PDB file of C-alpha atoms in Angstrom:
ATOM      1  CA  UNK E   1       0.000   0.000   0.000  1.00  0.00           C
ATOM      2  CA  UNK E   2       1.285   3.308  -0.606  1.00  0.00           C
ATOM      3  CA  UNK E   3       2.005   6.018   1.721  1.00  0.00           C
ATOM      4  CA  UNK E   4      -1.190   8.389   2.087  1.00  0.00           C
ATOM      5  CA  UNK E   5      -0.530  11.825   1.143  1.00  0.00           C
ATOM      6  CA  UNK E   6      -1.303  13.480   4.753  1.00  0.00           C
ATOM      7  CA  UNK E   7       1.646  11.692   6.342  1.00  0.00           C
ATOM      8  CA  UNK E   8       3.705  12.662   2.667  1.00  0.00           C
ATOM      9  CA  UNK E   9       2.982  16.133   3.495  1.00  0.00           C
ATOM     10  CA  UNK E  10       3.654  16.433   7.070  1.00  0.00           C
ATOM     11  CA  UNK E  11       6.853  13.819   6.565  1.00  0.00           C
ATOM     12  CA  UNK E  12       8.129  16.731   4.451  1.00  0.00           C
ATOM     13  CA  UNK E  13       7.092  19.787   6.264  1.00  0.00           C
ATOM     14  CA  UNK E  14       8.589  18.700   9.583  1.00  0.00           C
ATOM     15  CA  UNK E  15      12.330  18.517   8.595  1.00  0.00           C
ATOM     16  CA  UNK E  16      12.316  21.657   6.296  1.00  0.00           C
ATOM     17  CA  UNK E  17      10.812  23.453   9.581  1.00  0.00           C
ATOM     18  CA  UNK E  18      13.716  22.085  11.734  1.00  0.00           C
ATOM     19  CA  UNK E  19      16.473  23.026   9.496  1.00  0.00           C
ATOM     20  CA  UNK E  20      14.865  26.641   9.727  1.00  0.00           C
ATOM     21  CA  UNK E  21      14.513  26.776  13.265  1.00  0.00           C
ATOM     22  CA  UNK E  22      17.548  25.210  13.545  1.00  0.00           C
ATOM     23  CA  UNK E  23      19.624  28.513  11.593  1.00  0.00           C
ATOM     24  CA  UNK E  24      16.919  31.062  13.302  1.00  0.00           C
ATOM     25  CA  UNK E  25      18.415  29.424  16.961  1.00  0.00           C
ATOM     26  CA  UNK E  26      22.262  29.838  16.293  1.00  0.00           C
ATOM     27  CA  UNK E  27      22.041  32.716  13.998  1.00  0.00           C
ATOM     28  CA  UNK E  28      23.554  36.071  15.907  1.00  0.00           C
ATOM     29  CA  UNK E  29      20.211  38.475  14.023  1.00  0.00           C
ATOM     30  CA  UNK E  30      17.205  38.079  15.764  1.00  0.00           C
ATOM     31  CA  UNK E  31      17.543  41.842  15.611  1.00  0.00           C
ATOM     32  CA  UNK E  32      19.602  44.748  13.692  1.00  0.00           C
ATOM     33  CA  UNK E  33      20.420  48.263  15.647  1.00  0.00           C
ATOM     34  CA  UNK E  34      21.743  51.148  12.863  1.00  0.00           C
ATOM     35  CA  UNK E  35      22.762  54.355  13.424  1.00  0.00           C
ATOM     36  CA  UNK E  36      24.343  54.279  16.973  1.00  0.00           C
ATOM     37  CA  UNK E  37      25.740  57.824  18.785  1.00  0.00           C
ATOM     38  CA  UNK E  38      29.231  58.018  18.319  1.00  0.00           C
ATOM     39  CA  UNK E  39      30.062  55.034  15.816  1.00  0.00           C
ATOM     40  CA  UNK E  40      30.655  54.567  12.051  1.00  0.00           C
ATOM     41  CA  UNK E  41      27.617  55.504  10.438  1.00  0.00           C
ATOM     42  CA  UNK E  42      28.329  51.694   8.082  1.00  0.00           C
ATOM     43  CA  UNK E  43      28.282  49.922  11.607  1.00  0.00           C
ATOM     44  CA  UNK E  44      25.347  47.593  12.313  1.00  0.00           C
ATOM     45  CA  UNK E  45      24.718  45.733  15.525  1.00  0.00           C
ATOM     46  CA  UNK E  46      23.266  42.184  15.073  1.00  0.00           C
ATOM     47  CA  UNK E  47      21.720  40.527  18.202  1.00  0.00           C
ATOM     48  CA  UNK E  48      20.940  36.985  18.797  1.00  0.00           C
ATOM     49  CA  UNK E  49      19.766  34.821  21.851  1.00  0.00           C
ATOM     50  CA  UNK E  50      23.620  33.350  21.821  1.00  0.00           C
ATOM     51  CA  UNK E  51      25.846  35.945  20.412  1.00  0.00           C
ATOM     52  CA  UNK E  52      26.174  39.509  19.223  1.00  0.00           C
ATOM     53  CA  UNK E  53      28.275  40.313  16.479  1.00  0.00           C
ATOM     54  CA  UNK E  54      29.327  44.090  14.932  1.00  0.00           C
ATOM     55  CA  UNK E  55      29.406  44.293  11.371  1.00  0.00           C
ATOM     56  CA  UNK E  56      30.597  47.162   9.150  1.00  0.00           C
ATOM     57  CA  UNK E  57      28.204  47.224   5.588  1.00  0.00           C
ATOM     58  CA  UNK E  58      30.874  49.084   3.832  1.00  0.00           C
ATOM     59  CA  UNK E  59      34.300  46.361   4.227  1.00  0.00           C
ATOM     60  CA  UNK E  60      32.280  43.568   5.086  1.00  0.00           C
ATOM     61  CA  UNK E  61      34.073  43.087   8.160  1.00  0.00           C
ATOM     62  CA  UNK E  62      32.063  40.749  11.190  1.00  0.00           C
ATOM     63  CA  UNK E  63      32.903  40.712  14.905  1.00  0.00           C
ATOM     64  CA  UNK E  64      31.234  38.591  16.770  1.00  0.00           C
ATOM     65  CA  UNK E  65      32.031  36.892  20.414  1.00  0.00           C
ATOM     66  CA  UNK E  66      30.686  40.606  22.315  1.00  0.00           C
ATOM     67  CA  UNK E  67      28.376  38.032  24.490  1.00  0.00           C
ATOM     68  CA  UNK E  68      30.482  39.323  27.919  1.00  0.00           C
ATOM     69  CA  UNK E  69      30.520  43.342  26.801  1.00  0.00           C
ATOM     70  CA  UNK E  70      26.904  43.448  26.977  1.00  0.00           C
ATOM     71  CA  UNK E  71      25.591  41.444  29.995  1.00  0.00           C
ATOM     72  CA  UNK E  72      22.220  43.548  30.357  1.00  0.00           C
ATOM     73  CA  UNK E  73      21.065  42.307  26.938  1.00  0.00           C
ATOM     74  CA  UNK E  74      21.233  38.986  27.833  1.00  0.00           C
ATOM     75  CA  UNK E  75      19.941  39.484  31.299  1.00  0.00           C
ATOM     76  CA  UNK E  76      16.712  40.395  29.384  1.00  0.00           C
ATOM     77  CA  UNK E  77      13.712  37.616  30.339  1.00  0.00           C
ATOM     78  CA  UNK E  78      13.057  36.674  26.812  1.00  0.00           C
ATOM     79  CA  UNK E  79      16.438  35.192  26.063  1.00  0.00           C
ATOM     80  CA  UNK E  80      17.018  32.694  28.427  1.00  0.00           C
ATOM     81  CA  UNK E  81      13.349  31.496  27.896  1.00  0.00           C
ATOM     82  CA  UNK E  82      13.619  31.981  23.818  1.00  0.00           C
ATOM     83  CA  UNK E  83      17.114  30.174  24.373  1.00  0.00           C
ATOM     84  CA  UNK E  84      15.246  27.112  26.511  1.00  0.00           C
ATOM     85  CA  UNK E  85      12.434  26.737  24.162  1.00  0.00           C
ATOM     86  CA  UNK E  86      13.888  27.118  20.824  1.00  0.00           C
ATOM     87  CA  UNK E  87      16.513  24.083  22.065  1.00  0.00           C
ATOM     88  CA  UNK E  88      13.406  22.398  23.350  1.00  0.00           C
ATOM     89  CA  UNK E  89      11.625  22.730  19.781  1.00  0.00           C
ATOM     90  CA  UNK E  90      14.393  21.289  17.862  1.00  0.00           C
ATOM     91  CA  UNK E  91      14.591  18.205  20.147  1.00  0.00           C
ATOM     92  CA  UNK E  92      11.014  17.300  19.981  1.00  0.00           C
ATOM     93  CA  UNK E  93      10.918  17.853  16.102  1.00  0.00           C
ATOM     94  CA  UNK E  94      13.317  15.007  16.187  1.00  0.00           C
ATOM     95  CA  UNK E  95      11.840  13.207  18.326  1.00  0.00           C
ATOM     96  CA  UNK E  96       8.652  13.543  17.047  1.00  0.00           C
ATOM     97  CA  UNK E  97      10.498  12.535  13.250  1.00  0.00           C
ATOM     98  CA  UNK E  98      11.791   9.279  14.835  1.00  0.00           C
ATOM     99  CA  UNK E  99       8.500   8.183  16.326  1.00  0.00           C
ATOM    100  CA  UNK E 100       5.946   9.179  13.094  1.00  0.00           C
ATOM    101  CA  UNK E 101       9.136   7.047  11.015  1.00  0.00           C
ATOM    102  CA  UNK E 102       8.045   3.415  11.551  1.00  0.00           C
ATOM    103  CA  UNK E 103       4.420   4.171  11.631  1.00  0.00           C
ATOM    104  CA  UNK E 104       4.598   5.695   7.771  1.00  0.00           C
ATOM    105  CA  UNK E 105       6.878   3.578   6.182  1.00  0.00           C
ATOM    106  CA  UNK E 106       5.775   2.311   2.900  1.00  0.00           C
ATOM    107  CA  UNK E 107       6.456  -1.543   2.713  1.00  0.00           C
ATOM    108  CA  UNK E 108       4.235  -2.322   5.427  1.00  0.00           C
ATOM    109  CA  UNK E 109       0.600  -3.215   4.009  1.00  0.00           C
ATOM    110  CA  UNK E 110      -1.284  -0.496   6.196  1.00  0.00           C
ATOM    111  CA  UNK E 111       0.536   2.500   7.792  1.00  0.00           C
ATOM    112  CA  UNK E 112       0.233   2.597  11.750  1.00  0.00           C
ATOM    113  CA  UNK E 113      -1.905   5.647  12.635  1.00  0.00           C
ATOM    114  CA  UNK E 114      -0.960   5.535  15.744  1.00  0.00           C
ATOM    115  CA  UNK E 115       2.188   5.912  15.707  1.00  0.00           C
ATOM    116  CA  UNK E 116       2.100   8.475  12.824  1.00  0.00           C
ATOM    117  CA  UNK E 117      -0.435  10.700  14.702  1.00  0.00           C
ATOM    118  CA  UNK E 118       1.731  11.120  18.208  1.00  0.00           C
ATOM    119  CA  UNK E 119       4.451  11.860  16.102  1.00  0.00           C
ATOM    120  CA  UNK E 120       2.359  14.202  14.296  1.00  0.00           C
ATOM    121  CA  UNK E 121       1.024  15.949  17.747  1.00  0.00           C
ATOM    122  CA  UNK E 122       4.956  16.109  18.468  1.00  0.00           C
ATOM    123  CA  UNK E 123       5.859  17.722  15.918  1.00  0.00           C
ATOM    124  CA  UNK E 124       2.937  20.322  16.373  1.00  0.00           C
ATOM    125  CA  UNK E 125       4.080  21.191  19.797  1.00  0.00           C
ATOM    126  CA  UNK E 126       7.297  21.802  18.557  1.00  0.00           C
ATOM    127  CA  UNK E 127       6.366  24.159  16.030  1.00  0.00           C
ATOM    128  CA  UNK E 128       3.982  25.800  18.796  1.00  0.00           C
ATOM    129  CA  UNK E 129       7.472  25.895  20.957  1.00  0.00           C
ATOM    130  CA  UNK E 130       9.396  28.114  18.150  1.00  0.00           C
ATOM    131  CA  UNK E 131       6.306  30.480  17.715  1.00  0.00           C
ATOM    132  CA  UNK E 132       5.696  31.356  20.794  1.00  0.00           C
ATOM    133  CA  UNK E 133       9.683  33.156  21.842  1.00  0.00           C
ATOM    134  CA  UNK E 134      10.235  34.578  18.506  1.00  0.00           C
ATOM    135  CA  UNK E 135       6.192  36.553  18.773  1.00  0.00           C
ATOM    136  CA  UNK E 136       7.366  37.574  22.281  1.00  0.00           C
ATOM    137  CA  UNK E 137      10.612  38.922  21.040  1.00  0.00           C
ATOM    138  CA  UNK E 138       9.040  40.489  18.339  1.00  0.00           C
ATOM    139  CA  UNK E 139       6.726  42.334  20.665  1.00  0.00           C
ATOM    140  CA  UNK E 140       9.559  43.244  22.871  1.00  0.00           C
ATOM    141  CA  UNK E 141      11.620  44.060  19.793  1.00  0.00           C
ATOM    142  CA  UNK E 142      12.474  48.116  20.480  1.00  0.00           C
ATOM    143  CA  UNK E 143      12.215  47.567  24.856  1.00  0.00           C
ATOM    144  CA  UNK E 144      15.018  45.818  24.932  1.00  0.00           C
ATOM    145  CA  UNK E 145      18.236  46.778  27.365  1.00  0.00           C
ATOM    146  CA  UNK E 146      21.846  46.313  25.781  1.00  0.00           C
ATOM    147  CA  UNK E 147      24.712  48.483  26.909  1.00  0.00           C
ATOM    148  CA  UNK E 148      26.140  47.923  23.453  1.00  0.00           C
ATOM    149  CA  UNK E 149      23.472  50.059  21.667  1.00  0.00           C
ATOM    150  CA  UNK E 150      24.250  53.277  22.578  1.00  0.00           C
ATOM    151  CA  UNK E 151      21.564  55.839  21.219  1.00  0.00           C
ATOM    152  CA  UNK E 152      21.489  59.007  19.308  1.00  0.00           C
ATOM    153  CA  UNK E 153      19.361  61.454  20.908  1.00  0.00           C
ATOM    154  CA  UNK E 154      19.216  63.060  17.873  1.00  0.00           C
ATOM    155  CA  UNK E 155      18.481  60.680  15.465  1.00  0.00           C
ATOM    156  CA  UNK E 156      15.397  58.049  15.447  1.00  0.00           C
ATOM    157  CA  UNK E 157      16.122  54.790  16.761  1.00  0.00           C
ATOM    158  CA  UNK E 158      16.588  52.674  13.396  1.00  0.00           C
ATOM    159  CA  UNK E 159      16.098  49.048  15.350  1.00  0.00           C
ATOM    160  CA  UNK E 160      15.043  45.970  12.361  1.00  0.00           C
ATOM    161  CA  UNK E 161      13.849  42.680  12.433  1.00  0.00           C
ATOM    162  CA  UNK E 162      16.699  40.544  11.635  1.00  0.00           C
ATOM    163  CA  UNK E 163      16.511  37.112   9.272  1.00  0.00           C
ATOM    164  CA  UNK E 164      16.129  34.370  11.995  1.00  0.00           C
ATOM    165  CA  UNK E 165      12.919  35.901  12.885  1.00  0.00           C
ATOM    166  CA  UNK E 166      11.552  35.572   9.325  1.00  0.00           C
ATOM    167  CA  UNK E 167      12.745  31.975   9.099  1.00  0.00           C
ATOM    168  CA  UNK E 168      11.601  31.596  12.629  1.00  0.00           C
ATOM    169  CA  UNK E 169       8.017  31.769  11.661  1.00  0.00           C
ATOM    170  CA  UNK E 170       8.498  29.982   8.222  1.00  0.00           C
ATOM    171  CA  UNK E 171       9.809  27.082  10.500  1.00  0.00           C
ATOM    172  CA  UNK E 172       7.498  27.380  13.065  1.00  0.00           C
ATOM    173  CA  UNK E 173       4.084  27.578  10.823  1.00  0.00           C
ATOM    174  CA  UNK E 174       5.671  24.726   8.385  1.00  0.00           C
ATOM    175  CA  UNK E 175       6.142  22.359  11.957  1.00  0.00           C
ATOM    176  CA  UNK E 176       2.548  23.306  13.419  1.00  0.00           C
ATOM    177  CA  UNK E 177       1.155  22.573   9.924  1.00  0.00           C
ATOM    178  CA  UNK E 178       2.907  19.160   9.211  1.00  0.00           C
ATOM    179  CA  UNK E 179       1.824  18.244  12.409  1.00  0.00           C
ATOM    180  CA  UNK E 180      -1.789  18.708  12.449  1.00  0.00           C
ATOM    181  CA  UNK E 181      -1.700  17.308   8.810  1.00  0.00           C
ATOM    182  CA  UNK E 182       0.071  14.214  10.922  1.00  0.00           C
ATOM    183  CA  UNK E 183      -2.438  13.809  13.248  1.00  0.00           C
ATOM    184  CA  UNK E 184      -5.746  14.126  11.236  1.00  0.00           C
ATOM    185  CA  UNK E 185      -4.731  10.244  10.444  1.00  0.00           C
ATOM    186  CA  UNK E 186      -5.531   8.953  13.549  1.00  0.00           C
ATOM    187  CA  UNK E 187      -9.583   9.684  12.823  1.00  0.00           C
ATOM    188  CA  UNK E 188     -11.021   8.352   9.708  1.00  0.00           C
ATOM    189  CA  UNK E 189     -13.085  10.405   7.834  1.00  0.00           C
ATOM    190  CA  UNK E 190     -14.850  11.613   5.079  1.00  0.00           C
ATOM    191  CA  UNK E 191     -15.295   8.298   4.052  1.00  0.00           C
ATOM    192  CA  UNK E 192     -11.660   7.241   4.608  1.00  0.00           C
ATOM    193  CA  UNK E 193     -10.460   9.570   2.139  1.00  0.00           C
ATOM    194  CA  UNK E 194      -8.219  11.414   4.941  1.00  0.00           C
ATOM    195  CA  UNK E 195      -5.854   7.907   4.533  1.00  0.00           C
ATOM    196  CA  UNK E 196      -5.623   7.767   1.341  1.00  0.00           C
ATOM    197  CA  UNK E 197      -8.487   4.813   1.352  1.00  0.00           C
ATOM    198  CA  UNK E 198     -11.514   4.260  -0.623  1.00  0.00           C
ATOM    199  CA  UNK E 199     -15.155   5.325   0.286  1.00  0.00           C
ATOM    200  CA  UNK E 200     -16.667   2.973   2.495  1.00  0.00           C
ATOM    201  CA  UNK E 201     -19.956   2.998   0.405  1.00  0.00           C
ATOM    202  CA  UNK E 202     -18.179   2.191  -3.023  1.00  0.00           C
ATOM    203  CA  UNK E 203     -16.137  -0.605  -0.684  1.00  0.00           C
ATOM    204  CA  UNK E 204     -19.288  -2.065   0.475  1.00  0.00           C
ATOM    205  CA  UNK E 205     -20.984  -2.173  -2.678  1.00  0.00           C
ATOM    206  CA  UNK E 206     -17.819  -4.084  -3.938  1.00  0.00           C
ATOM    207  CA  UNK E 207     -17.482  -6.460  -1.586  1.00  0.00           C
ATOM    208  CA  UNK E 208     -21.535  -7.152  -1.425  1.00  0.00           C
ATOM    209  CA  UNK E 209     -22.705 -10.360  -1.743  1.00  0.00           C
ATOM    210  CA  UNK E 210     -24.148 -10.880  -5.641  1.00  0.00           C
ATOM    211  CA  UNK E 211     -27.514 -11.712  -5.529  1.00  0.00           C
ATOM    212  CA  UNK E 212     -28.480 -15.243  -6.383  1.00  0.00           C
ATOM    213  CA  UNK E 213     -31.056 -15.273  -9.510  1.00  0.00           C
ATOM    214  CA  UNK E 214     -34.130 -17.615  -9.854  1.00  0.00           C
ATOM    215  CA  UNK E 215     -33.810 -20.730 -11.597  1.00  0.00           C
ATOM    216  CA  UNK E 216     -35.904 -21.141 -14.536  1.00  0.00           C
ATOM    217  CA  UNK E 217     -38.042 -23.700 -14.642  1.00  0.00           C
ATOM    218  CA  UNK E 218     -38.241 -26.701 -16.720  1.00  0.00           C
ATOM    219  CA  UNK E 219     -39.530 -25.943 -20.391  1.00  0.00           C
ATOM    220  CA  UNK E 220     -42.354 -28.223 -20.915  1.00  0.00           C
ATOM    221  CA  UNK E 221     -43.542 -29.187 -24.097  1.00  0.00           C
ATOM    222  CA  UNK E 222     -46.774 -29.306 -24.833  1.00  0.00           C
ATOM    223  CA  UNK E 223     -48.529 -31.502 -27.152  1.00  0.00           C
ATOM    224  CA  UNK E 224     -49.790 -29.510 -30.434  1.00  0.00           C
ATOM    225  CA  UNK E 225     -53.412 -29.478 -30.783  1.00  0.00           C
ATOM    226  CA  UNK E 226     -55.057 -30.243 -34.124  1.00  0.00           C
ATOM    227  CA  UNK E 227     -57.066 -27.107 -33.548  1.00  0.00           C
ATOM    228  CA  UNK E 228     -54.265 -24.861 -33.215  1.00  0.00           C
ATOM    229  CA  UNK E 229     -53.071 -23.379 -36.763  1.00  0.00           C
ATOM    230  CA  UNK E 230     -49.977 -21.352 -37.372  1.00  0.00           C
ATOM    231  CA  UNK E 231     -49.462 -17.854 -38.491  1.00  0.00           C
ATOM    232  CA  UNK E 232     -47.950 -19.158 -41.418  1.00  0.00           C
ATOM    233  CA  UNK E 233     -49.651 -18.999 -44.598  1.00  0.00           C
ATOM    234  CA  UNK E 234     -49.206 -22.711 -46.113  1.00  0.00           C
ATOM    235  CA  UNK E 235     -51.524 -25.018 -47.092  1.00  0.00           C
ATOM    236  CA  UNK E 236     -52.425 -28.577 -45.714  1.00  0.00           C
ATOM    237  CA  UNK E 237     -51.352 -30.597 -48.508  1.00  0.00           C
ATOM    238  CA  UNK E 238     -47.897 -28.857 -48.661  1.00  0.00           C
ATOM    239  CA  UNK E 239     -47.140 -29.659 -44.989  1.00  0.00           C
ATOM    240  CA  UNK E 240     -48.131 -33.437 -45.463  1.00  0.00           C
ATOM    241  CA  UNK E 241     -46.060 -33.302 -48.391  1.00  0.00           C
ATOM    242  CA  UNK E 242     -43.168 -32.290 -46.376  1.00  0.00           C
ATOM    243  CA  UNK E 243     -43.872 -34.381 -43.261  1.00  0.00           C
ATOM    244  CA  UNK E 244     -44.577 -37.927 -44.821  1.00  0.00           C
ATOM    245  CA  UNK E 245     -41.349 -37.796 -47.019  1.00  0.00           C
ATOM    246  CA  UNK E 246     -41.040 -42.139 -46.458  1.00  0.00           C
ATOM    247  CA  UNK E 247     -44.346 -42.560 -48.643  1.00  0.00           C
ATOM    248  CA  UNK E 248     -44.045 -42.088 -52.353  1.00  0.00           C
ATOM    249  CA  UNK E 249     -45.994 -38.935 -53.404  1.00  0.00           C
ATOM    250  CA  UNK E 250     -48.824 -39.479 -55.650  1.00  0.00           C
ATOM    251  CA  UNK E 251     -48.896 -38.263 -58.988  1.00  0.00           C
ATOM    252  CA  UNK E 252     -51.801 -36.779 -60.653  1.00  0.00           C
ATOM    253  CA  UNK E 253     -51.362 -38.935 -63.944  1.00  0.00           C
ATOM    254  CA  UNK E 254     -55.127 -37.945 -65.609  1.00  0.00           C
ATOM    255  CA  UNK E 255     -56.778 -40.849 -66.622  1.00  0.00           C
ATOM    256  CA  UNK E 256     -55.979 -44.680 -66.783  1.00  0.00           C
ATOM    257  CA  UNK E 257     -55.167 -46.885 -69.233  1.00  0.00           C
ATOM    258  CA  UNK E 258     -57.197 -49.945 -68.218  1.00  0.00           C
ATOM    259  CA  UNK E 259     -55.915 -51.749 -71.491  1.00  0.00           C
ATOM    260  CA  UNK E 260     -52.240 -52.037 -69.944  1.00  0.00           C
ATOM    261  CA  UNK E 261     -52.412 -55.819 -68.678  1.00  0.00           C
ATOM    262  CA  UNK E 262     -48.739 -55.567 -66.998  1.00  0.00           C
ATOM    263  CA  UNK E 263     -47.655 -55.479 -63.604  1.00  0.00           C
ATOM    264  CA  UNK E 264     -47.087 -52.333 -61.617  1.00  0.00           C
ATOM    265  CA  UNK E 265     -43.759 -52.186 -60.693  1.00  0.00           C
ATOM    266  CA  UNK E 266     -43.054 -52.742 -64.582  1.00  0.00           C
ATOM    267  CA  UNK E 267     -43.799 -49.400 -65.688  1.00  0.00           C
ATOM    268  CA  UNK E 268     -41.092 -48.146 -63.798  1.00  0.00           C
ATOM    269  CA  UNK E 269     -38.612 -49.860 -65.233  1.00  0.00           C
TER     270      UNK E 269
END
């Protein structure tokens, strides 16, 4: 039997959402802070929940490892809980990938829905993991404290959304969809068609048991009745004709010659 398209689609979303989450975790640019009081107007800050690097648009020049020069960011609530639950998505994506495996495997006869749908609710939890620290940082994104931002008074705060956010979500949604997808198998129905099966009223009508038509009875011939006549226009004399085909048929020779003295059968030699 082949492998019903709900668990395809989920088998597929779930590891492209973990190698997404997986770059929006270690990536240093959850967030980008330009032009900061008394720096090179090229510099850009790029914050992560692990690292902040410094990064100058004009040489292309990156320096990261600036986690111990700016201790307040990191004191922050939302990073050690984004850190914690980000590390806990990834984990249960791959757990939840190991334990949907030998339930949708294609060379067994029938796929086990059990095992496919808590994988399925696994990897749904994990994608609900990743949403919920990247919305919160998102909402938090220009109240954050970091001694290594230092503002212009007289110029606008210019604080972006960095990349691992966007992918964050991509991941996220891609894991929470694959998942419910996942676990949909472990209720048939619409007739089955949810598991790739056929519709249980075409599959009873199949397998129904053919019903058994009534024998015909016995011809019985009847004897034909002298009164009866048939709807064919011949004559009496033509039909004994044909029936009494043993008996010599009688010819209408006229008249007699009574003065022929020989025997019968010698006038047909």
């Amino acid at each position: 039997m082949r492998t019903p398209g709900i668990l395809i689609f989920g088998m597929v979303l779930a590891p492209c959402g973990w190698i997404l989450d997986l770059t929006s975790t270690v990536a240093p640019n959850w967030r980008t802070v330009n032009n900061l009081a008394g720096e090179a107007v090229d510099l850009v800050v790029e914050q992560g929940i692990w690292d902040i690097c410094r990064t100058s648009t004009t040489s292309r020049s990156q320096l990261c490892n600036q986690r111990t020069n700016d201790q307040t960011y990191f004191n922050n609530q939302i990073i050690p809980i984004a850190q914690g639950m980000m590390v806990a998505s990834l984990i249960l994506t791959i757990l939840g990938l190991v334990v949907a495996t030998p339930g949708v495997r294609c060379w067994k006869e029938r796929p086990r829905w059990i095992l496919a749908s808590l994988g399925g609710l696994l990897i749904f939890c994990s994608g609900v993991l990743t949403i919920i620290p990247i919305a919160w940082y998102t909402h938090l994104l220009n109240s954050l404290n970091s001694t290594s931002v230092k503002r212009d008074p007289a110029r606008a705060d210019d604080i972006r959304v960095g990349y691992c956010i966007v992918l964050g979500y991509i991941g996220g949604i891609m894991e929470v969809l694959g998942g419910i997808v996942m676990f949909i198998g472990i209720c048939s129905c619409c007739g089955g068609r949810n598991r790739g099966e056929k519709p249980q009223a075409k599959t009873e009508r199949q397998t129904a048991r053919p019903t058994e038509r009534p024998t015909p009875l016995p011809r019985v011939n009847m004897p034909r009745s002298n009164s009866s006549r048939s709807s064919v226009p011949y004559s009496q004399k033509s039909l004994d004709d044909d029936l009494d085909f043993p008996r010599a048929k009688t010819r209408d020779m006229g008249s007699v010659n009574t003065s022929y003295t020989g025997r019968p059968y010698d006038a047909d030699l």
